[in-house]
Amino acid sequence: MRTVAIDLGGTAVKLGVFESGRLVTHDEFATVEGQIGLDEVAQRVESLLDGERAGAIGIAVPGVVDPQGSSLLAAHGKYAELHDLDLSAWSASRFGCPAVVENDARAALIGEITDGVARGSRDALLIVLGTGIGTAAIVDGRIIRGRRGHGAILGGHITLDLDGPRCPCGNIGCAEALASTWALAADAASGRLTLGRELASRLADPGTIGIRDLVETRHEAESAAILDRYLRTWSAVIVTQCHAFDPDVVIVTGGVMRSADVILPALEARVHADLWSSSFRPPLVTPDDPATSVLRGLAALADDLDSKGRP
């Protein structure tokens, strides 16, 4: 029997089928205006299984998961139709196999410590820099979940500016509201940012800009200033997480890492400079295959659930 991994991402759904820990087939499709149809997900999974039965299933969601590992509790602005829906029961009714449900950042971290860039690490952080800012932590070999499922995943919602904008989460001056892809696009479109000529032209053409545009136009003083502020914001998130969890390694992933050659060394230098004087300076690394981090983590979780129950 095969293990199925379903990553219900914010902009796309990724599916994978594993056998003996190896990804044997996969599929991906975009969501439509942040909405997802579980019937389409199921049909695509069934197509990948090609008549075979799923022995274990893992589902990742971009938000807080209930302590039982079965439902999405909250994901601001995403998948409202899935809130409090028992995805494990849905999986059991559709595939004859209950699923383990996990936050996507935690699943990615599990994927990288199980079979990835931080393989075997028992103390690690993962930071997702993309549409938003996600975090996850493992301490002494145990994934941090917390009593109510919120543990270690809200690092993007630490307050960095007491006079900053209100984040969709409800907090003021969150790191994500200051330095994420959605914040950049919103601030640029509203005129709250001063843009150089080249960056402004990119905004006018496709209608939005991303971190890669900042990197590619950093020869302009305006882009360089924005990028520096973003680096300082991301560094503050990582430093805070390091102070809280004392990791051996920090995994930095997400869409921002398409510019890892520029971002990662600058980020590592800033983090190492700002950490508490006696703190260990962990290396910052990025996954070799970030597109499958979540799927690999889900497969490991699902297989573990199948053999021992929820870890």
mmCIF file of C-alpha atoms in Angstrom:
data_model
loop_
_atom_site.group_PDB
_atom_site.id
_atom_site.type_symbol
_atom_site.label_atom_id
_atom_site.label_comp_id
_atom_site.label_asym_id
_atom_site.label_seq_id
_atom_site.Cartn_x
_atom_site.Cartn_y
_atom_site.Cartn_z
ATOM 1 C CA MET A 1 0.000 0.000 0.000
ATOM 2 C CA ARG A 2 1.067 3.565 -0.635
ATOM 3 C CA THR A 3 1.273 6.737 1.423
ATOM 4 C CA VAL A 4 -0.505 9.844 0.142
ATOM 5 C CA ALA A 5 0.608 13.400 0.957
ATOM 6 C CA ILE A 6 -1.754 16.339 0.319
ATOM 7 C CA ASP A 7 -0.357 19.869 0.696
ATOM 8 C CA LEU A 8 -3.219 22.387 0.681
ATOM 9 C CA GLY A 9 -1.022 25.430 0.070
ATOM 10 C CA GLY A 10 -2.177 29.035 -0.022
ATOM 11 C CA THR A 11 -1.905 29.339 -3.809
ATOM 12 C CA ALA A 12 -1.543 25.738 -4.998
ATOM 13 C CA VAL A 13 -2.320 22.186 -3.998
ATOM 14 C CA LYS A 14 0.509 19.645 -4.208
ATOM 15 C CA LEU A 15 -0.077 15.909 -4.113
ATOM 16 C CA GLY A 16 2.410 13.086 -3.749
ATOM 17 C CA VAL A 17 2.291 9.312 -3.531
ATOM 18 C CA PHE A 18 5.119 7.582 -1.668
ATOM 19 C CA GLU A 19 6.267 3.992 -1.512
ATOM 20 C CA SER A 20 8.829 2.904 1.081
ATOM 21 C CA GLY A 21 9.583 6.573 1.771
ATOM 22 C CA ARG A 22 10.226 7.390 -1.899
ATOM 23 C CA LEU A 23 8.108 9.816 -3.935
ATOM 24 C CA VAL A 24 6.860 7.815 -6.908
ATOM 25 C CA THR A 25 4.317 10.174 -8.475
ATOM 26 C CA HIS A 26 2.987 13.670 -7.877
ATOM 27 C CA ASP A 27 0.593 16.340 -9.124
ATOM 28 C CA GLU A 28 0.040 20.059 -8.574
ATOM 29 C CA PHE A 29 -2.684 22.550 -9.436
ATOM 30 C CA ALA A 30 -3.441 26.164 -8.573
ATOM 31 C CA THR A 31 -6.255 27.185 -6.254
ATOM 32 C CA VAL A 32 -8.893 29.572 -7.584
ATOM 33 C CA GLU A 33 -9.118 32.813 -5.581
ATOM 34 C CA GLY A 34 -7.986 31.037 -2.446
ATOM 35 C CA GLN A 35 -10.760 28.451 -2.651
ATOM 36 C CA ILE A 36 -10.305 24.723 -2.811
ATOM 37 C CA GLY A 37 -12.592 21.889 -3.832
ATOM 38 C CA LEU A 38 -11.993 18.697 -1.886
ATOM 39 C CA ASP A 39 -13.755 16.691 -4.593
ATOM 40 C CA GLU A 40 -11.122 17.764 -7.109
ATOM 41 C CA VAL A 41 -8.371 16.943 -4.624
ATOM 42 C CA ALA A 42 -9.833 13.467 -4.094
ATOM 43 C CA GLN A 43 -10.234 12.822 -7.809
ATOM 44 C CA ARG A 44 -6.620 13.749 -8.479
ATOM 45 C CA VAL A 45 -5.408 11.582 -5.607
ATOM 46 C CA GLU A 46 -7.422 8.650 -6.936
ATOM 47 C CA SER A 47 -5.900 9.209 -10.375
ATOM 48 C CA LEU A 48 -2.398 9.104 -8.877
ATOM 49 C CA LEU A 49 -3.207 5.930 -6.928
ATOM 50 C CA ASP A 50 -4.467 4.301 -10.148
ATOM 51 C CA GLY A 51 -6.633 1.745 -8.392
ATOM 52 C CA GLU A 52 -4.311 1.070 -5.471
ATOM 53 C CA ARG A 53 -5.356 1.633 -1.859
ATOM 54 C CA ALA A 54 -3.831 4.308 0.347
ATOM 55 C CA GLY A 55 -2.266 2.851 3.469
ATOM 56 C CA ALA A 56 -1.588 6.187 5.172
ATOM 57 C CA ILE A 57 -2.494 9.801 4.421
ATOM 58 C CA GLY A 58 -1.069 13.143 5.545
ATOM 59 C CA ILE A 59 -2.667 16.543 4.904
ATOM 60 C CA ALA A 60 -0.943 19.928 5.382
ATOM 61 C CA VAL A 61 -2.833 23.200 5.842
ATOM 62 C CA PRO A 62 -1.532 26.804 6.001
ATOM 63 C CA GLY A 63 -2.735 27.577 9.509
ATOM 64 C CA VAL A 64 -3.366 26.363 13.032
ATOM 65 C CA VAL A 65 -4.335 22.708 13.404
ATOM 66 C CA ASP A 66 -6.399 21.359 16.304
ATOM 67 C CA PRO A 67 -4.492 19.339 18.950
ATOM 68 C CA GLN A 68 -6.033 16.091 17.689
ATOM 69 C CA GLY A 69 -4.465 16.597 14.277
ATOM 70 C CA SER A 70 -7.717 16.421 12.327
ATOM 71 C CA SER A 71 -8.928 19.953 11.511
ATOM 72 C CA LEU A 72 -7.848 23.433 10.449
ATOM 73 C CA LEU A 73 -8.714 25.830 13.274
ATOM 74 C CA ALA A 74 -7.647 29.133 11.731
ATOM 75 C CA ALA A 75 -5.901 30.462 8.636
ATOM 76 C CA HIS A 76 -6.639 34.162 8.179
ATOM 77 C CA GLY A 77 -7.901 34.839 4.670
ATOM 78 C CA LYS A 78 -7.409 31.250 3.513
ATOM 79 C CA TYR A 79 -9.706 28.268 3.146
ATOM 80 C CA ALA A 80 -12.520 29.498 5.381
ATOM 81 C CA GLU A 81 -14.588 26.582 4.099
ATOM 82 C CA LEU A 82 -12.149 24.153 5.738
ATOM 83 C CA HIS A 83 -12.235 25.708 9.217
ATOM 84 C CA ASP A 84 -13.309 23.090 11.767
ATOM 85 C CA LEU A 85 -13.957 20.540 9.012
ATOM 86 C CA ASP A 86 -12.705 17.143 10.169
ATOM 87 C CA LEU A 87 -10.233 16.434 7.368
ATOM 88 C CA SER A 88 -9.212 13.150 8.949
ATOM 89 C CA ALA A 89 -12.818 11.943 8.819
ATOM 90 C CA TRP A 90 -13.144 13.247 5.236
ATOM 91 C CA SER A 91 -10.085 11.210 4.292
ATOM 92 C CA ALA A 92 -11.515 8.117 5.986
ATOM 93 C CA SER A 93 -14.812 8.438 4.130
ATOM 94 C CA ARG A 94 -13.192 9.163 0.761
ATOM 95 C CA PHE A 95 -10.156 6.869 0.837
ATOM 96 C CA GLY A 96 -10.976 4.416 3.631
ATOM 97 C CA CYS A 97 -8.025 5.752 5.617
ATOM 98 C CA PRO A 98 -8.006 8.547 8.254
ATOM 99 C CA ALA A 99 -5.402 11.257 7.782
ATOM 100 C CA VAL A 100 -2.996 13.036 10.063
ATOM 101 C CA VAL A 101 -3.396 16.811 9.586
ATOM 102 C CA GLU A 102 -0.479 19.154 10.222
ATOM 103 C CA ASN A 103 0.555 22.772 9.798
ATOM 104 C CA ASP A 104 2.514 23.161 6.565
ATOM 105 C CA ALA A 105 5.634 24.706 8.164
ATOM 106 C CA ARG A 106 5.857 21.861 10.680
ATOM 107 C CA ALA A 107 5.438 19.340 7.875
ATOM 108 C CA ALA A 108 8.240 21.027 5.902
ATOM 109 C CA LEU A 109 10.516 20.919 8.942
ATOM 110 C CA ILE A 110 9.777 17.221 9.434
ATOM 111 C CA GLY A 111 10.556 16.639 5.767
ATOM 112 C CA GLU A 112 13.949 18.329 6.061
ATOM 113 C CA ILE A 113 15.029 16.585 9.287
ATOM 114 C CA THR A 114 13.787 13.211 8.021
ATOM 115 C CA ASP A 115 15.226 13.274 4.519
ATOM 116 C CA GLY A 116 16.625 16.667 3.688
ATOM 117 C CA VAL A 117 19.115 19.406 4.382
ATOM 118 C CA ALA A 118 18.877 19.001 8.190
ATOM 119 C CA ARG A 119 18.694 15.211 8.199
ATOM 120 C CA GLY A 120 18.996 13.767 11.699
ATOM 121 C CA SER A 121 18.890 17.106 13.534
ATOM 122 C CA ARG A 122 17.071 17.026 16.883
ATOM 123 C CA ASP A 123 17.101 20.799 17.424
ATOM 124 C CA ALA A 124 16.142 22.874 14.399
ATOM 125 C CA LEU A 125 14.087 25.824 13.230
ATOM 126 C CA LEU A 126 12.347 26.349 9.934
ATOM 127 C CA ILE A 127 11.422 29.803 8.622
ATOM 128 C CA VAL A 128 9.184 30.149 5.569
ATOM 129 C CA LEU A 129 9.629 33.481 3.776
ATOM 130 C CA GLY A 130 7.041 33.860 1.065
ATOM 131 C CA THR A 131 3.476 35.096 0.772
ATOM 132 C CA GLY A 132 3.563 35.239 4.570
ATOM 133 C CA ILE A 133 6.097 34.259 7.229
ATOM 134 C CA GLY A 134 5.772 30.810 8.775
ATOM 135 C CA THR A 135 7.858 29.118 11.435
ATOM 136 C CA ALA A 136 8.278 25.728 13.102
ATOM 137 C CA ALA A 137 10.629 24.213 15.673
ATOM 138 C CA ILE A 138 11.866 20.865 16.895
ATOM 139 C CA VAL A 139 13.534 20.630 20.321
ATOM 140 C CA ASP A 140 15.314 17.501 21.549
ATOM 141 C CA GLY A 141 13.699 15.494 18.791
ATOM 142 C CA ARG A 142 10.122 16.618 19.515
ATOM 143 C CA ILE A 143 8.110 18.845 17.213
ATOM 144 C CA ILE A 144 6.723 21.801 19.162
ATOM 145 C CA ARG A 145 2.937 21.915 18.842
ATOM 146 C CA GLY A 146 1.736 23.317 22.149
ATOM 147 C CA ARG A 147 -1.339 22.450 24.163
ATOM 148 C CA ARG A 148 -3.723 24.025 21.642
ATOM 149 C CA GLY A 149 -1.776 23.606 18.409
ATOM 150 C CA HIS A 150 -0.280 27.125 18.228
ATOM 151 C CA GLY A 151 3.220 26.320 19.465
ATOM 152 C CA ALA A 152 6.188 27.718 17.449
ATOM 153 C CA ILE A 153 4.255 28.411 14.215
ATOM 154 C CA LEU A 154 3.382 32.081 14.813
ATOM 155 C CA GLY A 155 6.897 33.506 14.594
ATOM 156 C CA GLY A 156 5.793 35.712 11.717
ATOM 157 C CA HIS A 157 3.351 37.408 14.061
ATOM 158 C CA ILE A 158 5.732 38.769 16.650
ATOM 159 C CA THR A 159 5.318 42.522 17.061
ATOM 160 C CA LEU A 160 8.253 44.430 15.578
ATOM 161 C CA ASP A 161 6.617 47.855 15.303
ATOM 162 C CA LEU A 162 4.293 49.082 18.074
ATOM 163 C CA ASP A 163 3.072 51.809 15.720
ATOM 164 C CA GLY A 164 2.922 49.546 12.681
ATOM 165 C CA PRO A 165 -0.005 48.410 10.552
ATOM 166 C CA ARG A 166 -2.652 46.027 11.805
ATOM 167 C CA CYS A 167 -2.046 42.526 10.508
ATOM 168 C CA PRO A 168 -4.947 40.372 9.235
ATOM 169 C CA CYS A 169 -4.286 38.175 12.287
ATOM 170 C CA GLY A 170 -5.462 41.052 14.500
ATOM 171 C CA ASN A 171 -2.099 42.007 15.990
ATOM 172 C CA ILE A 172 -0.248 45.293 15.456
ATOM 173 C CA GLY A 173 3.089 45.595 13.660
ATOM 174 C CA CYS A 174 3.610 41.894 12.926
ATOM 175 C CA ALA A 175 6.760 40.885 11.057
ATOM 176 C CA GLU A 176 4.537 39.443 8.307
ATOM 177 C CA ALA A 177 2.696 42.750 7.915
ATOM 178 C CA LEU A 178 6.046 44.507 7.524
ATOM 179 C CA ALA A 179 8.076 42.182 5.299
ATOM 180 C CA SER A 180 6.243 39.550 3.303
ATOM 181 C CA THR A 181 5.283 39.186 -0.331
ATOM 182 C CA TRP A 182 1.692 40.206 0.348
ATOM 183 C CA ALA A 183 2.831 43.218 2.394
ATOM 184 C CA LEU A 184 5.236 44.321 -0.348
ATOM 185 C CA ALA A 185 2.573 44.104 -3.036
ATOM 186 C CA ALA A 186 -0.008 45.914 -0.887
ATOM 187 C CA ASP A 187 2.366 48.685 0.212
ATOM 188 C CA ALA A 188 3.671 49.234 -3.316
ATOM 189 C CA ALA A 189 0.204 49.327 -4.880
ATOM 190 C CA SER A 190 -1.071 51.773 -2.250
ATOM 191 C CA GLY A 191 1.836 54.172 -2.666
ATOM 192 C CA ARG A 192 3.135 53.647 0.869
ATOM 193 C CA LEU A 193 6.552 52.730 -0.562
ATOM 194 C CA THR A 194 8.914 54.937 -2.521
ATOM 195 C CA LEU A 195 9.902 52.992 -5.621
ATOM 196 C CA GLY A 196 12.761 53.564 -8.020
ATOM 197 C CA ARG A 197 12.044 53.892 -11.730
ATOM 198 C CA GLU A 198 12.782 50.284 -12.661
ATOM 199 C CA LEU A 199 10.869 48.767 -9.745
ATOM 200 C CA ALA A 200 7.907 51.067 -10.420
ATOM 201 C CA SER A 201 7.817 49.936 -14.042
ATOM 202 C CA ARG A 202 7.599 46.328 -12.917
ATOM 203 C CA LEU A 203 4.669 47.218 -10.690
ATOM 204 C CA ALA A 204 2.869 48.913 -13.570
ATOM 205 C CA ASP A 205 3.323 45.960 -15.929
ATOM 206 C CA PRO A 206 2.290 42.771 -14.080
ATOM 207 C CA GLY A 207 0.286 44.579 -11.400
ATOM 208 C CA THR A 208 2.346 43.302 -8.507
ATOM 209 C CA ILE A 209 5.946 42.863 -7.418
ATOM 210 C CA GLY A 210 7.809 40.295 -5.383
ATOM 211 C CA ILE A 211 11.010 39.940 -3.409
ATOM 212 C CA ARG A 212 12.877 38.827 -6.513
ATOM 213 C CA ASP A 213 12.068 42.194 -8.078
ATOM 214 C CA LEU A 214 13.642 43.922 -5.090
ATOM 215 C CA VAL A 215 16.768 41.809 -5.434
ATOM 216 C CA GLU A 216 17.061 42.391 -9.173
ATOM 217 C CA THR A 217 16.654 46.173 -8.806
ATOM 218 C CA ARG A 218 18.781 46.615 -5.680
ATOM 219 C CA HIS A 219 21.131 48.858 -7.688
ATOM 220 C CA GLU A 220 18.413 51.465 -7.189
ATOM 221 C CA ALA A 221 18.636 53.189 -3.810
ATOM 222 C CA GLU A 222 14.904 52.790 -3.173
ATOM 223 C CA SER A 223 14.950 49.016 -3.728
ATOM 224 C CA ALA A 224 18.136 48.649 -1.675
ATOM 225 C CA ALA A 225 16.478 50.452 1.253
ATOM 226 C CA ILE A 226 13.352 48.291 1.109
ATOM 227 C CA LEU A 227 15.404 45.102 0.846
ATOM 228 C CA ASP A 228 17.560 46.132 3.804
ATOM 229 C CA ARG A 229 14.453 46.732 5.925
ATOM 230 C CA TYR A 230 13.112 43.320 4.930
ATOM 231 C CA LEU A 231 16.411 41.645 5.825
ATOM 232 C CA ARG A 232 16.370 43.342 9.230
ATOM 233 C CA THR A 233 12.799 42.201 9.800
ATOM 234 C CA TRP A 234 13.500 38.585 8.825
ATOM 235 C CA SER A 235 16.635 38.608 10.949
ATOM 236 C CA ALA A 236 14.648 39.807 13.968
ATOM 237 C CA VAL A 237 12.221 36.891 13.513
ATOM 238 C CA ILE A 238 15.055 34.374 13.315
ATOM 239 C CA VAL A 239 16.964 35.865 16.255
ATOM 240 C CA THR A 240 13.817 35.774 18.390
ATOM 241 C CA GLN A 241 13.172 32.142 17.435
ATOM 242 C CA CYS A 242 16.796 31.216 18.143
ATOM 243 C CA HIS A 243 16.605 32.842 21.565
ATOM 244 C CA ALA A 244 13.453 30.834 22.265
ATOM 245 C CA PHE A 245 14.512 27.419 20.943
ATOM 246 C CA ASP A 246 18.356 27.340 20.741
ATOM 247 C CA PRO A 247 18.653 25.366 17.466
ATOM 248 C CA ASP A 248 21.623 23.658 15.842
ATOM 249 C CA VAL A 249 20.461 24.719 12.382
ATOM 250 C CA VAL A 250 17.993 27.169 10.841
ATOM 251 C CA ILE A 251 16.278 26.123 7.604
ATOM 252 C CA VAL A 252 15.164 29.089 5.509
ATOM 253 C CA THR A 253 12.700 28.266 2.762
ATOM 254 C CA GLY A 254 9.826 29.750 0.759
ATOM 255 C CA GLY A 255 9.596 31.802 -2.418
ATOM 256 C CA VAL A 256 12.141 34.353 -1.191
ATOM 257 C CA MET A 257 14.804 31.654 -1.449
ATOM 258 C CA ARG A 258 14.628 31.832 -5.226
ATOM 259 C CA SER A 259 17.175 34.568 -4.540
ATOM 260 C CA ALA A 260 19.064 32.529 -1.927
ATOM 261 C CA ASP A 261 22.455 33.459 -3.383
ATOM 262 C CA VAL A 262 21.835 37.060 -2.313
ATOM 263 C CA ILE A 263 19.465 36.684 0.629
ATOM 264 C CA LEU A 264 20.915 33.764 2.593
ATOM 265 C CA PRO A 265 24.469 35.033 3.232
ATOM 266 C CA ALA A 266 23.217 38.520 4.074
ATOM 267 C CA LEU A 267 20.624 37.084 6.431
ATOM 268 C CA GLU A 268 23.075 34.753 8.147
ATOM 269 C CA ALA A 269 25.570 37.571 8.721
ATOM 270 C CA ARG A 270 22.891 39.768 10.277
ATOM 271 C CA VAL A 271 21.479 36.989 12.468
ATOM 272 C CA HIS A 272 24.914 36.008 13.753
ATOM 273 C CA ALA A 273 25.707 39.644 14.532
ATOM 274 C CA ASP A 274 22.471 40.193 16.480
ATOM 275 C CA LEU A 275 22.233 36.999 18.557
ATOM 276 C CA TRP A 276 22.813 37.064 22.314
ATOM 277 C CA SER A 277 26.540 37.152 22.979
ATOM 278 C CA SER A 278 26.883 33.575 24.247
ATOM 279 C CA SER A 279 24.323 32.041 21.862
ATOM 280 C CA PHE A 280 25.373 29.371 19.402
ATOM 281 C CA ARG A 281 25.551 30.767 15.870
ATOM 282 C CA PRO A 282 23.584 28.180 13.860
ATOM 283 C CA PRO A 283 24.161 27.870 10.136
ATOM 284 C CA LEU A 284 21.340 29.078 7.896
ATOM 285 C CA VAL A 285 20.601 26.596 5.124
ATOM 286 C CA THR A 286 18.008 26.234 2.402
ATOM 287 C CA PRO A 287 16.465 22.942 1.187
ATOM 288 C CA ASP A 288 17.862 21.188 -1.861
ATOM 289 C CA ASP A 289 14.315 20.342 -2.993
ATOM 290 C CA PRO A 290 11.983 22.853 -1.309
ATOM 291 C CA ALA A 291 9.039 21.957 -3.546
ATOM 292 C CA THR A 292 8.717 18.551 -1.853
ATOM 293 C CA SER A 293 9.619 19.439 1.763
ATOM 294 C CA VAL A 294 6.003 19.427 2.933
ATOM 295 C CA LEU A 295 5.120 16.267 1.002
ATOM 296 C CA ARG A 296 8.109 14.387 2.446
ATOM 297 C CA GLY A 297 7.230 15.515 5.952
ATOM 298 C CA LEU A 298 3.615 14.464 5.530
ATOM 299 C CA ALA A 299 4.652 11.043 4.294
ATOM 300 C CA ALA A 300 6.875 10.556 7.353
ATOM 301 C CA LEU A 301 4.077 11.715 9.691
ATOM 302 C CA ALA A 302 1.457 9.548 8.028
ATOM 303 C CA ASP A 303 3.669 6.464 8.110
ATOM 304 C CA ASP A 304 4.402 7.107 11.789
ATOM 305 C CA LEU A 305 0.695 7.495 12.547
ATOM 306 C CA ASP A 306 -0.034 4.275 10.705
ATOM 307 C CA SER A 307 2.498 2.365 12.782
ATOM 308 C CA LYS A 308 2.347 4.030 16.224
ATOM 309 C CA GLY A 309 -0.376 6.657 16.370
ATOM 310 C CA ARG A 310 0.110 10.428 16.312
ATOM 311 C CA PRO A 311 3.694 11.363 17.380
#
